[in-house]
Short mmCIF file of C-alpha atoms and ligand atoms in Angstrom, two decimals:
data_model
loop_
_atom_site.label_atom_id
_atom_site.label_comp_id
_atom_site.label_asym_id
_atom_site.label_seq_id
_atom_site.Cartn_x
_atom_site.Cartn_y
_atom_site.Cartn_z
CA MET A 1309 26.08 15.09 5.10
CA GLU A 1310 24.12 16.29 2.05
CA SER A 1311 20.88 18.02 2.81
CA SER A 1312 17.74 18.58 0.84
CA THR A 1313 16.00 21.90 0.84
CA LYS A 1314 13.01 21.01 -1.29
CA THR A 1315 9.78 22.50 -0.01
CA ALA A 1316 6.19 22.15 -1.05
CA LYS A 1317 5.05 24.78 -3.53
CA THR A 1318 1.39 24.11 -3.02
CA CYS A 1319 -0.53 22.28 -0.39
CA THR A 1320 -3.22 19.84 -1.32
CA TRP A 1321 -5.00 17.74 1.31
CA TRP A 1322 -2.92 14.74 0.38
CA GLU A 1323 0.43 16.52 0.65
CA SER A 1324 -0.15 17.52 4.24
CA GLY A 1325 -2.34 14.49 4.93
CA VAL A 1326 -1.88 10.98 6.26
CA ILE A 1327 -3.49 7.89 4.71
CA TYR A 1328 -4.77 4.99 6.80
CA GLN A 1329 -5.17 1.66 5.04
CA VAL A 1330 -8.17 -0.42 6.00
CA TYR A 1331 -8.27 -4.06 4.96
CA PRO A 1332 -12.06 -4.38 5.08
CA ARG A 1333 -12.17 -8.15 5.60
CA SER A 1334 -10.34 -7.66 8.87
CA PHE A 1335 -11.46 -4.32 10.26
CA GLN A 1336 -14.94 -4.76 11.75
CA ASP A 1337 -17.63 -7.32 11.11
CA SER A 1338 -21.17 -6.02 11.56
CA ASN A 1339 -23.24 -9.06 10.55
CA GLY A 1340 -21.61 -11.87 12.47
CA ASP A 1341 -20.13 -13.86 9.60
CA GLY A 1342 -16.53 -13.54 10.79
CA VAL A 1343 -15.57 -11.26 7.90
CA GLY A 1344 -15.38 -7.49 8.10
CA ASP A 1345 -17.73 -5.34 6.04
CA LEU A 1346 -18.54 -1.76 5.06
CA GLU A 1347 -21.07 -1.21 7.80
CA GLY A 1348 -18.34 -2.29 10.21
CA VAL A 1349 -15.94 0.28 8.78
CA ARG A 1350 -18.66 2.93 8.99
CA LYS A 1351 -19.17 2.17 12.67
CA ARG A 1352 -15.45 2.60 13.30
CA LEU A 1353 -15.05 5.90 11.49
CA ASP A 1354 -14.88 7.80 14.76
CA TYR A 1355 -11.92 5.66 15.74
CA ILE A 1356 -10.19 6.36 12.44
CA ALA A 1357 -10.89 10.09 12.76
CA SER A 1358 -9.65 10.00 16.37
CA LEU A 1359 -6.25 8.83 15.15
CA GLY A 1360 -5.79 12.12 13.36
CA VAL A 1361 -5.45 10.75 9.83
CA ASP A 1362 -6.92 12.41 6.76
CA ALA A 1363 -7.90 9.61 4.41
CA VAL A 1364 -8.95 5.99 4.46
CA TRP A 1365 -7.88 3.66 1.69
CA LEU A 1366 -10.08 0.61 1.43
CA SER A 1367 -8.61 -2.54 -0.09
CA PRO A 1368 -10.98 -3.97 -2.75
CA ILE A 1369 -14.65 -4.25 -1.86
CA TYR A 1370 -16.02 -5.23 -5.28
CA PRO A 1371 -17.80 -8.47 -6.15
CA SER A 1372 -15.16 -11.15 -6.29
CA PRO A 1373 -14.72 -14.91 -5.98
CA MET A 1374 -12.02 -13.91 -3.44
CA ALA A 1375 -9.31 -16.13 -4.91
CA ASP A 1376 -6.95 -13.27 -4.00
CA PHE A 1377 -9.28 -11.72 -1.42
CA GLY A 1378 -10.80 -9.12 -3.68
CA TYR A 1379 -7.84 -8.40 -5.97
CA ASP A 1380 -9.71 -10.64 -8.41
CA VAL A 1381 -12.56 -8.33 -9.38
CA ALA A 1382 -15.68 -9.74 -11.06
CA ASP A 1383 -17.53 -6.41 -11.32
CA TYR A 1384 -15.82 -3.04 -10.91
CA CYS A 1385 -19.01 -1.09 -10.29
CA ASP A 1386 -20.64 -2.88 -7.42
CA ILE A 1387 -19.96 -4.12 -3.89
CA ASP A 1388 -19.43 -7.74 -2.91
CA PRO A 1389 -22.41 -8.93 -0.82
CA MET A 1390 -19.89 -10.02 1.81
CA PHE A 1391 -19.05 -6.35 2.32
CA GLY A 1392 -22.52 -4.90 1.79
CA GLU A 1393 -24.07 -3.12 -1.15
CA LEU A 1394 -23.72 0.21 -2.94
CA ALA A 1395 -26.04 1.87 -0.43
CA ALA A 1396 -23.70 0.80 2.39
CA PHE A 1397 -20.79 2.28 0.49
CA ASP A 1398 -22.65 5.54 -0.08
CA ALA A 1399 -23.46 5.72 3.64
CA LEU A 1400 -19.83 5.07 4.54
CA LEU A 1401 -18.63 7.72 2.10
CA ALA A 1402 -21.12 10.30 3.36
CA ASP A 1403 -20.25 9.64 7.00
CA ALA A 1404 -16.53 9.72 6.29
CA HIS A 1405 -16.87 13.04 4.52
CA ALA A 1406 -18.96 14.41 7.36
CA LYS A 1407 -16.09 13.54 9.71
CA GLY A 1408 -13.56 15.21 7.46
CA LEU A 1409 -12.11 11.95 6.14
CA LYS A 1410 -11.38 11.31 2.48
CA VAL A 1411 -12.02 7.87 1.01
CA LEU A 1412 -9.75 6.14 -1.48
CA LEU A 1413 -10.72 2.95 -3.26
CA ASP A 1414 -8.47 0.27 -4.67
CA PHE A 1415 -8.49 0.23 -8.47
CA VAL A 1416 -7.28 -3.07 -9.94
CA PRO A 1417 -6.55 -2.42 -13.61
CA ASN A 1418 -3.99 -5.09 -14.49
CA HIS A 1419 -6.27 -8.08 -14.18
CA THR A 1420 -9.84 -9.15 -13.59
CA SER A 1421 -11.24 -12.28 -12.06
CA ILE A 1422 -11.75 -15.06 -14.58
CA GLU A 1423 -15.37 -14.86 -13.39
CA HIS A 1424 -15.68 -11.32 -14.72
CA PRO A 1425 -18.23 -11.33 -17.60
CA TRP A 1426 -15.56 -9.78 -19.83
CA PHE A 1427 -13.28 -12.77 -19.36
CA ARG A 1428 -16.08 -15.29 -19.66
CA GLU A 1429 -16.86 -13.81 -23.04
CA SER A 1430 -13.22 -13.56 -23.98
CA ARG A 1431 -12.53 -17.21 -23.30
CA SER A 1432 -15.70 -18.44 -25.02
CA SER A 1433 -14.30 -18.36 -28.58
CA ARG A 1434 -11.38 -16.97 -30.53
CA ASP A 1435 -13.67 -14.65 -32.46
CA ASN A 1436 -15.60 -13.29 -29.50
CA PRO A 1437 -15.58 -9.46 -29.61
CA LYS A 1438 -13.91 -9.45 -26.17
CA ARG A 1439 -11.22 -11.98 -27.13
CA ASP A 1440 -8.64 -9.23 -27.44
CA TRP A 1441 -9.57 -7.69 -24.09
CA TYR A 1442 -7.21 -10.21 -22.51
CA ILE A 1443 -3.83 -11.57 -23.51
CA TRP A 1444 -4.04 -14.84 -25.42
CA ALA A 1445 -1.19 -16.66 -27.12
CA ASN A 1446 -0.45 -19.97 -28.76
CA ALA A 1447 1.65 -22.65 -27.13
CA ALA A 1448 5.40 -22.65 -27.68
CA PRO A 1449 6.62 -25.12 -30.33
CA ASP A 1450 7.13 -27.73 -27.59
CA GLY A 1451 3.49 -27.37 -26.59
CA GLY A 1452 4.36 -25.58 -23.35
CA PRO A 1453 3.55 -22.01 -22.27
CA PRO A 1454 4.24 -19.24 -24.83
CA ASN A 1455 7.29 -17.96 -22.93
CA ASN A 1456 9.21 -18.18 -19.65
CA TRP A 1457 7.32 -15.54 -17.67
CA THR A 1458 6.63 -16.57 -14.10
CA SER A 1459 3.67 -15.56 -12.02
CA ASP A 1460 4.26 -13.58 -8.84
CA MET A 1461 2.34 -16.32 -7.08
CA GLY A 1462 4.54 -19.10 -8.48
CA GLY A 1463 4.46 -21.20 -11.66
CA SER A 1464 4.09 -20.04 -15.25
CA SER A 1465 2.23 -16.79 -15.98
CA TRP A 1466 0.30 -18.65 -18.66
CA GLU A 1467 -2.71 -20.89 -18.22
CA PHE A 1468 -3.86 -23.22 -20.97
CA ASP A 1469 -7.53 -22.91 -21.80
CA PRO A 1470 -8.81 -25.99 -23.62
CA THR A 1471 -11.95 -24.26 -24.93
CA THR A 1472 -9.96 -22.36 -27.52
CA ASN A 1473 -6.59 -24.12 -27.34
CA GLN A 1474 -4.64 -21.03 -26.31
CA PHE A 1475 -2.98 -19.75 -23.18
CA TYR A 1476 -4.05 -16.63 -21.30
CA LEU A 1477 -1.67 -14.48 -19.30
CA HIS A 1478 -1.91 -13.98 -15.55
CA ALA A 1479 0.81 -12.08 -13.70
CA PHE A 1480 -0.71 -13.32 -10.42
CA LEU A 1481 -3.10 -16.23 -9.86
CA LYS A 1482 -4.59 -18.15 -12.76
CA GLU A 1483 -7.89 -16.86 -11.41
CA GLN A 1484 -6.68 -13.30 -12.25
CA ALA A 1485 -6.44 -12.86 -16.03
CA ASP A 1486 -4.39 -9.90 -17.29
CA LEU A 1487 -6.28 -7.34 -19.31
CA ASN A 1488 -4.93 -6.16 -22.65
CA TRP A 1489 -4.42 -2.44 -22.16
CA ARG A 1490 -3.42 -2.06 -25.80
CA ASN A 1491 -7.09 -2.55 -26.67
CA PRO A 1492 -8.88 0.84 -26.75
CA GLN A 1493 -12.13 -0.74 -25.58
CA VAL A 1494 -10.43 -1.91 -22.39
CA ARG A 1495 -9.20 1.63 -21.78
CA GLU A 1496 -12.64 3.00 -22.33
CA ALA A 1497 -14.36 0.44 -20.10
CA MET A 1498 -11.88 0.94 -17.28
CA THR A 1499 -12.01 4.73 -17.63
CA ASN A 1500 -15.75 4.43 -17.14
CA VAL A 1501 -15.06 2.51 -13.93
CA LEU A 1502 -13.00 5.41 -12.58
CA LYS A 1503 -15.73 7.86 -13.60
CA PHE A 1504 -18.38 5.72 -11.92
CA TRP A 1505 -16.64 6.04 -8.55
CA PHE A 1506 -15.44 9.62 -8.97
CA ASP A 1507 -19.02 10.59 -9.80
CA ARG A 1508 -20.10 8.87 -6.57
CA GLY A 1509 -17.72 11.10 -4.69
CA VAL A 1510 -14.63 9.02 -3.93
CA ASP A 1511 -11.52 11.07 -3.32
CA GLY A 1512 -9.10 8.93 -5.23
CA PHE A 1513 -7.64 5.51 -5.82
CA ARG A 1514 -4.74 3.37 -4.89
CA ILE A 1515 -3.91 1.68 -8.18
CA ASP A 1516 -2.96 -1.96 -7.87
CA VAL A 1517 0.28 -3.08 -9.60
CA LEU A 1518 0.21 -0.14 -11.98
CA TRP A 1519 3.60 -1.00 -13.44
CA HIS A 1520 2.31 -4.36 -14.68
CA CYS A 1521 -0.39 -3.06 -17.02
CA PHE A 1522 1.65 -3.15 -20.22
CA LYS A 1523 3.76 -6.04 -21.50
CA ALA A 1524 6.22 -5.98 -24.39
CA GLU A 1525 4.60 -6.78 -27.70
CA ASN A 1526 5.14 -10.35 -28.93
CA TYR A 1527 5.99 -11.40 -25.36
CA PRO A 1528 9.75 -12.07 -25.55
CA ASP A 1529 11.26 -14.32 -22.88
CA ASN A 1530 12.36 -12.53 -19.73
CA PRO A 1531 16.09 -12.70 -18.84
CA LEU A 1532 16.84 -15.41 -16.31
CA ASN A 1533 17.95 -14.34 -12.85
CA PRO A 1534 21.31 -16.12 -12.49
CA ASP A 1535 21.27 -15.76 -8.70
CA TRP A 1536 17.82 -17.22 -8.20
CA ILE A 1537 17.41 -19.91 -5.61
CA SER A 1538 14.18 -21.79 -5.22
CA THR A 1539 13.63 -20.66 -1.64
CA GLN A 1540 13.04 -17.12 -2.98
CA GLY A 1541 9.81 -18.09 -4.70
CA GLU A 1542 9.31 -18.34 -8.45
CA LYS A 1543 8.51 -14.66 -8.97
CA LEU A 1544 12.23 -13.92 -8.84
CA LYS A 1545 13.26 -16.67 -11.26
CA VAL A 1546 13.33 -14.17 -14.12
CA PHE A 1547 13.80 -10.40 -14.32
CA GLN A 1548 10.46 -8.89 -15.32
CA LYS A 1549 12.03 -6.95 -18.15
CA HIS A 1550 9.35 -7.57 -20.76
CA SER A 1551 6.35 -8.43 -18.60
CA ALA A 1552 6.14 -5.11 -16.71
CA ASP A 1553 7.28 -1.47 -16.64
CA GLN A 1554 6.86 -0.85 -20.36
CA PRO A 1555 7.06 2.72 -21.74
CA GLU A 1556 3.37 2.76 -22.69
CA ILE A 1557 2.37 2.77 -19.03
CA HIS A 1558 3.24 6.44 -18.70
CA GLN A 1559 0.65 7.66 -21.18
CA LEU A 1560 -1.93 5.54 -19.41
CA SER A 1561 -0.93 7.00 -16.02
CA ALA A 1562 -1.12 10.48 -17.52
CA ASP A 1563 -4.61 9.75 -18.83
CA PHE A 1564 -5.71 8.51 -15.39
CA ARG A 1565 -4.19 11.63 -13.84
CA ALA A 1566 -5.92 13.99 -16.27
CA LEU A 1567 -9.21 12.29 -15.50
CA ALA A 1568 -8.67 12.53 -11.73
CA ASP A 1569 -7.54 16.16 -11.89
CA GLY A 1570 -10.64 16.95 -13.92
CA TYR A 1571 -12.65 16.09 -10.81
CA GLY A 1572 -10.78 18.55 -8.59
CA GLU A 1573 -8.42 17.59 -5.81
CA ARG A 1574 -8.51 13.81 -6.19
CA LEU A 1575 -5.58 11.55 -5.47
CA LEU A 1576 -3.99 8.70 -7.40
CA VAL A 1577 -1.51 6.54 -5.55
CA GLY A 1578 0.28 4.03 -7.75
CA GLU A 1579 1.46 0.70 -6.44
CA ILE A 1580 4.82 0.37 -8.13
CA CYS A 1581 7.50 -1.96 -6.82
CA LEU A 1582 10.56 -0.80 -8.71
CA PRO A 1583 13.96 0.64 -7.82
CA VAL A 1584 13.97 4.40 -7.17
CA PRO A 1585 15.15 5.57 -10.63
CA GLN A 1586 12.31 3.70 -12.36
CA LEU A 1587 9.85 4.57 -9.60
CA MET A 1588 10.45 8.27 -10.23
CA THR A 1589 9.33 7.96 -13.84
CA TYR A 1590 5.81 7.27 -12.54
CA TYR A 1591 5.54 10.89 -11.41
CA GLY A 1592 5.51 11.67 -15.12
CA THR A 1593 6.70 15.04 -16.35
CA GLU A 1594 5.59 18.63 -15.84
CA ALA A 1595 3.86 18.51 -19.20
CA SER A 1596 2.38 15.08 -18.66
CA PRO A 1597 2.13 14.24 -14.96
CA GLY A 1598 1.60 10.65 -13.88
CA VAL A 1599 0.17 9.46 -10.57
CA HIS A 1600 0.37 11.93 -7.67
CA LEU A 1601 2.12 9.44 -5.40
CA PRO A 1602 4.05 6.44 -6.68
CA PHE A 1603 4.15 4.36 -3.50
CA ASN A 1604 7.55 4.38 -1.85
CA PHE A 1605 7.96 1.00 -0.15
CA GLN A 1606 11.60 1.32 0.82
CA LEU A 1607 11.02 1.39 4.57
CA LEU A 1608 9.38 -2.03 4.39
CA ASP A 1609 12.67 -3.80 4.03
CA ALA A 1610 15.34 -1.15 4.59
CA PRO A 1611 18.31 -2.35 6.65
CA TRP A 1612 17.65 -0.90 10.10
CA ASN A 1613 20.78 1.13 10.66
CA ALA A 1614 21.28 4.86 10.52
CA GLU A 1615 23.72 4.92 7.65
CA ALA A 1616 21.52 2.82 5.38
CA LEU A 1617 18.36 4.72 6.31
CA GLY A 1618 20.07 8.09 5.94
CA LYS A 1619 21.40 7.13 2.52
CA MET A 1620 18.04 5.78 1.42
CA ILE A 1621 16.16 8.89 2.53
CA THR A 1622 18.67 11.30 0.98
CA GLU A 1623 18.82 9.43 -2.30
CA TYR A 1624 15.04 9.24 -2.51
CA GLU A 1625 14.73 12.96 -1.77
CA ALA A 1626 17.38 13.79 -4.35
CA ALA A 1627 15.76 11.61 -7.01
CA LEU A 1628 12.35 13.26 -6.74
CA PRO A 1629 11.37 15.35 -9.75
CA PRO A 1630 10.94 19.08 -8.99
CA SER A 1631 7.19 18.84 -8.42
CA GLY A 1632 7.20 15.27 -7.10
CA TRP A 1633 5.79 14.94 -3.60
CA PRO A 1634 7.37 12.17 -1.49
CA ASN A 1635 5.54 9.44 0.40
CA TRP A 1636 6.41 6.65 2.82
CA VAL A 1637 4.88 3.29 3.67
CA ILE A 1638 5.80 1.12 6.63
CA GLY A 1639 3.12 -1.58 6.56
CA SER A 1640 0.47 -3.10 4.33
CA HIS A 1641 -1.67 -6.18 3.85
CA ASP A 1642 1.19 -7.63 1.79
CA ALA A 1643 4.16 -6.91 4.03
CA PRO A 1644 5.32 -8.33 7.36
CA ARG A 1645 4.26 -6.25 10.38
CA ILE A 1646 6.84 -3.63 11.34
CA ALA A 1647 6.61 -4.53 15.04
CA GLY A 1648 7.19 -8.17 14.10
CA ARG A 1649 10.35 -7.20 12.24
CA LEU A 1650 11.83 -4.69 14.70
CA GLY A 1651 10.23 -5.54 18.03
CA GLU A 1652 7.78 -3.29 19.83
CA THR A 1653 10.14 -0.69 21.28
CA GLN A 1654 11.92 -0.13 17.99
CA ALA A 1655 8.55 -0.10 16.19
CA ARG A 1656 7.81 3.02 18.26
CA VAL A 1657 10.93 4.63 16.80
CA ALA A 1658 9.82 3.47 13.34
CA ALA A 1659 6.45 5.17 13.89
CA MET A 1660 8.26 8.38 14.74
CA LEU A 1661 10.38 8.04 11.62
CA LEU A 1662 7.37 7.40 9.38
CA LEU A 1663 5.43 10.35 10.76
CA THR A 1664 8.27 12.85 10.71
CA LEU A 1665 9.76 12.21 7.27
CA ARG A 1666 8.89 14.60 4.48
CA GLY A 1667 6.04 13.18 2.46
CA THR A 1668 2.63 11.59 2.78
CA PRO A 1669 2.70 8.62 5.17
CA THR A 1670 0.48 5.58 4.75
CA LEU A 1671 -0.34 3.70 7.96
CA TYR A 1672 -1.65 0.18 7.96
CA GLN A 1673 -4.45 -0.85 10.32
CA GLY A 1674 -3.20 -2.57 13.44
CA ASP A 1675 0.31 -1.14 13.28
CA GLU A 1676 -0.96 1.55 15.63
CA LEU A 1677 -1.53 -1.22 18.19
CA GLY A 1678 1.93 -2.61 17.66
CA ILE A 1679 0.70 -5.98 16.42
CA GLY A 1680 3.84 -8.04 15.99
CA LYS A 1681 4.56 -11.55 14.73
CA VAL A 1682 1.47 -13.70 14.35
CA ASP A 1683 1.57 -17.46 14.00
CA ILE A 1684 -1.07 -18.81 11.65
CA PRO A 1685 -1.75 -22.49 12.33
CA PRO A 1686 -1.33 -24.51 9.12
CA ASP A 1687 -5.04 -25.33 8.94
CA ARG A 1688 -5.92 -21.61 9.10
CA VAL A 1689 -3.65 -20.43 6.26
CA ARG A 1690 -5.76 -18.63 3.64
CA ASP A 1691 -3.29 -16.63 1.56
CA PRO A 1692 -3.06 -18.19 -1.91
CA GLN A 1693 0.55 -17.06 -2.16
CA ASP A 1694 1.42 -19.16 0.88
CA LEU A 1695 -0.78 -22.08 -0.13
CA ARG A 1696 0.84 -22.23 -3.57
CA GLN A 1697 4.42 -21.93 -2.34
CA PRO A 1698 4.34 -23.19 1.23
CA GLY A 1699 7.27 -23.00 3.60
CA LEU A 1700 9.02 -20.06 1.91
CA GLY A 1701 7.81 -17.44 4.36
CA LEU A 1702 5.76 -15.70 1.67
CA GLY A 1703 2.50 -15.84 3.61
CA ARG A 1704 0.59 -12.58 4.01
CA ASP A 1705 -2.00 -13.83 6.49
CA PRO A 1706 -0.02 -12.63 9.53
CA SER A 1707 -0.56 -9.04 8.39
CA ARG A 1708 -4.23 -9.57 7.63
CA THR A 1709 -5.50 -10.79 10.99
CA PRO A 1710 -8.54 -8.98 12.42
CA MET A 1711 -8.34 -5.71 14.32
CA ALA A 1712 -8.66 -6.17 18.05
CA TRP A 1713 -11.07 -3.64 19.53
CA ASP A 1714 -11.49 -4.90 23.08
CA SER A 1715 -11.03 -7.96 25.23
CA CYS A 1716 -14.50 -9.42 24.55
CA ARG A 1717 -14.85 -12.68 22.68
CA PHE A 1718 -13.28 -12.37 19.22
CA ALA A 1719 -11.88 -9.01 20.29
CA GLY A 1720 -15.01 -7.06 19.39
CA PHE A 1721 -14.21 -7.73 15.75
CA SER A 1722 -17.06 -10.15 15.18
CA ALA A 1723 -19.69 -12.18 16.96
CA ALA A 1724 -18.34 -15.26 15.16
CA GLU A 1725 -14.96 -16.92 14.76
CA PRO A 1726 -13.00 -14.55 12.49
CA TRP A 1727 -11.88 -15.72 9.05
CA LEU A 1728 -8.26 -15.50 10.25
CA PRO A 1729 -7.11 -15.94 13.84
CA LEU A 1730 -6.38 -12.92 16.01
CA HIS A 1731 -2.83 -12.05 17.06
CA GLY A 1732 -1.78 -14.04 20.11
CA ASP A 1733 -1.76 -11.19 22.63
CA TRP A 1734 -5.02 -9.60 21.47
CA GLY A 1735 -6.47 -9.80 24.99
CA MET A 1736 -3.97 -7.14 26.07
CA ARG A 1737 -3.17 -5.61 22.70
CA ASN A 1738 -6.42 -4.04 21.63
CA VAL A 1739 -7.86 -0.56 21.17
CA ALA A 1740 -9.78 -0.46 24.46
CA ALA A 1741 -6.71 -1.53 26.44
CA GLN A 1742 -4.45 1.06 24.84
CA GLN A 1743 -6.87 3.96 24.59
CA GLY A 1744 -5.98 6.61 27.13
CA ASP A 1745 -2.75 4.88 28.21
CA PRO A 1746 -0.02 7.41 27.40
CA ALA A 1747 2.55 4.61 27.27
CA SER A 1748 0.68 2.67 24.58
CA MET A 1749 1.53 2.44 20.91
CA LEU A 1750 -1.91 3.76 20.04
CA GLU A 1751 -1.41 6.94 22.04
CA LEU A 1752 2.08 7.34 20.59
CA TYR A 1753 0.57 7.27 17.09
CA ARG A 1754 -2.07 9.77 18.15
CA ALA A 1755 0.54 12.06 19.69
CA LEU A 1756 2.70 11.87 16.58
CA LEU A 1757 -0.25 12.59 14.31
CA LYS A 1758 -1.29 15.51 16.49
CA LEU A 1759 2.20 17.00 16.38
CA ARG A 1760 2.29 16.53 12.64
CA ARG A 1761 -0.92 18.48 12.36
CA GLU A 1762 0.23 21.22 14.75
CA HIS A 1763 3.65 21.75 13.18
CA GLU A 1764 3.59 22.48 9.50
CA ALA A 1765 7.32 21.83 9.58
CA LEU A 1766 6.51 18.14 10.03
CA SER A 1767 3.92 17.85 7.30
CA LEU A 1768 5.17 20.28 4.68
CA GLY A 1769 8.52 21.55 5.86
CA SER A 1770 11.92 20.99 4.33
CA PHE A 1771 14.10 18.05 5.27
CA ALA A 1772 17.78 18.06 6.12
CA LEU A 1773 19.78 15.07 7.24
CA LEU A 1774 22.03 16.04 10.16
CA HIS A 1775 23.62 12.78 11.26
CA ALA A 1776 23.46 9.16 10.17
CA ALA A 1777 25.98 6.82 11.74
CA GLY A 1778 25.81 3.66 13.79
CA ASP A 1779 22.46 3.57 15.50
CA VAL A 1780 21.80 7.31 15.49
CA LEU A 1781 19.74 9.00 12.83
CA ILE A 1782 19.10 12.72 13.19
CA TYR A 1783 17.35 15.05 10.80
CA GLU A 1784 15.67 18.39 10.81
CA ARG A 1785 12.31 19.52 9.48
CA TYR A 1786 11.77 23.23 9.11
CA GLN A 1787 9.24 25.66 7.84
CA LYS A 1788 7.96 28.26 10.30
CA ASP A 1789 9.65 26.41 13.13
CA ARG A 1790 12.62 24.06 13.24
CA LEU A 1791 12.28 20.56 14.61
CA VAL A 1792 15.07 18.10 15.19
CA ILE A 1793 14.18 14.41 15.15
CA ALA A 1794 16.76 12.17 16.79
CA LEU A 1795 16.28 8.41 16.64
CA ASN A 1796 18.19 5.71 18.46
CA LEU A 1797 17.86 2.59 16.32
CA GLY A 1798 19.64 0.37 18.81
CA ALA A 1799 19.69 -0.87 22.37
CA GLU A 1800 22.62 1.23 23.67
CA VAL A 1801 22.45 4.70 25.21
CA GLN A 1802 23.62 7.31 22.67
CA ASN A 1803 24.85 10.85 23.03
CA ILE A 1804 23.78 13.29 20.37
CA PRO A 1805 25.25 16.66 19.40
CA ASP A 1806 24.05 19.78 21.15
CA TYR A 1807 21.56 21.63 18.96
CA GLY A 1808 21.38 24.65 21.25
CA ALA A 1809 18.29 25.53 23.21
CA THR A 1810 15.50 23.07 22.49
CA THR A 1811 12.16 21.98 23.88
CA LEU A 1812 11.29 18.29 23.94
CA LEU A 1813 7.98 17.87 22.12
CA LEU A 1814 7.71 14.09 22.22
CA ALA A 1815 9.78 11.05 23.18
CA THR A 1816 8.87 7.50 22.21
CA THR A 1817 9.81 6.45 25.73
CA GLY A 1818 7.41 8.92 27.30
CA ALA A 1819 10.31 10.90 28.80
CA SER A 1820 9.57 14.52 29.56
CA MET A 1821 13.16 15.77 29.83
CA PHE A 1822 15.97 15.60 27.33
CA SER A 1823 19.64 16.34 27.72
CA ASN A 1824 21.43 15.23 24.56
CA THR A 1825 21.27 11.56 25.48
CA LEU A 1826 19.00 9.06 23.80
CA ALA A 1827 17.89 6.09 25.87
CA PRO A 1828 17.99 2.67 24.17
CA ASN A 1829 15.35 2.50 21.41
CA GLU A 1830 14.35 6.09 21.96
CA GLY A 1831 13.26 8.66 19.46
CA VAL A 1832 12.68 12.31 20.27
CA ILE A 1833 11.25 15.34 18.54
CA LEU A 1834 12.88 18.56 19.68
CA GLN A 1835 11.86 22.06 18.83
CA ARG A 1836 14.79 24.40 18.36
CA LEU A 1837 14.52 27.74 20.10
CA ASN A 1838 16.33 30.93 19.10
CA TYR A 1839 17.83 29.50 15.91
C1 NOJ B 2242 -0.97 -6.15 -4.99
C2 NOJ B 2242 -1.92 -6.37 -3.87
O1 NOJ B 2242 -1.58 -5.50 -2.81
C3 NOJ B 2242 -1.84 -7.83 -3.50
O2 NOJ B 2242 -2.53 -8.11 -2.32
C4 NOJ B 2242 -2.37 -8.63 -4.66
O3 NOJ B 2242 -2.20 -10.00 -4.40
C5 NOJ B 2242 -1.64 -8.28 -5.96
N1 NOJ B 2242 -1.44 -6.87 -6.13
C6 NOJ B 2242 -2.42 -8.76 -7.15
O4 NOJ B 2242 -3.55 -7.96 -7.35
#
């Protein structure tokens, strides 16, 4: 099996670090309105620090009509009253820093809310100075939308606006109008947004749908997807050849990067959902680097067998540019819960995989409790993606349910009924119940994070794939020491090769002895001796 010997040349906090995603609506409510807020996050910082992560990424907290729960921003330089105010953010940032945690915000450059003053102006008349800040086009000759582009949330990407008799573009909801990044004033205004937060002390940004920011000029039709079936949702009806991933995005990424680097060791993580070859281009070049970490989402839907995972990991490693640092994601507010997909015991193996691969891991709140499948009663569905295209399984609410802190009413999340229901087994599956229980998912995460911190081989070391067949995936991480990670992805006992004298550092099953046999759904980290 091919092996990779790439090692880190330098070590920034984010190369050796681990990111923890907080979805603020669902983390901790402090004012009893059933929705999480910044003061709630601040109160839970000790918990976050106790996990052993390095940075918190907060999903959007800006003023917003919440059509897409904050990804429809109405003011980039303030805080939505639902979450608090700027002073609450400053307090959170200061406390996080005092606890050694970095804070990343979510930057949403592709679109604003249609309630943003910029869009209100833009839509008011064709000759408004901000008209060109957004993307307006005339109807097609038949009177319909200007082209065949489909929104990721279903339906056309174009919304007719009767005030000025033109359509505006929205890659997502019609409440989220796409900005025109070809307009230098948009660049300047949004650059000022980044400066506003960097000056306040934030440590970086996760950049929402970065690859969407530029569209081909003149908006040609996208090629039709011949294999599309309606149950896939309308996003996949066409290939987004002209509506996303345009060459101009790379100069913009490089400009963002130069700005961030000018502030010192700040981090830009780009949300880019593209196949690996295109994804790699978002690292930029040596001369013109792009974002530090183009999110690598492959684990979210990778086939769960050793051969496929081994191939995916090796190909990703091999595709990285020389100075490109890898990263891995296994959950988010957009993706189904990993424990729901794999079951709890295998989710423990997945946690070991995530936290022992080479590259910066991003954890999603609640995965450390092993929250699995959640049923959202029809009358409690809130996700616009689900409401617009019901019955297709596109709903994101199950991943956005509130954190469960204890077994008190509403799980210690809020004094009021939460905006989304809790997971069904919250009474047992909560932080208080798992804390201190060595068999719990929470303590497994903590143990993995501790090991990752103790062994530089795990955070920064080289990676070599040793075995990937059937249900057994084995790889090695090495720097000063040499660790072998052996994962059983299935429910049968598996024998693994003899790697000489080893010490068992951690087993997902809690076992304390190891003799070349993996129990069903077991992962182990072994330290090689005398190699
Ligand atoms: C990606 C975000 O993660 C998702 O929640 C949102 O709906 C879209 N971008 C649009 O902003």
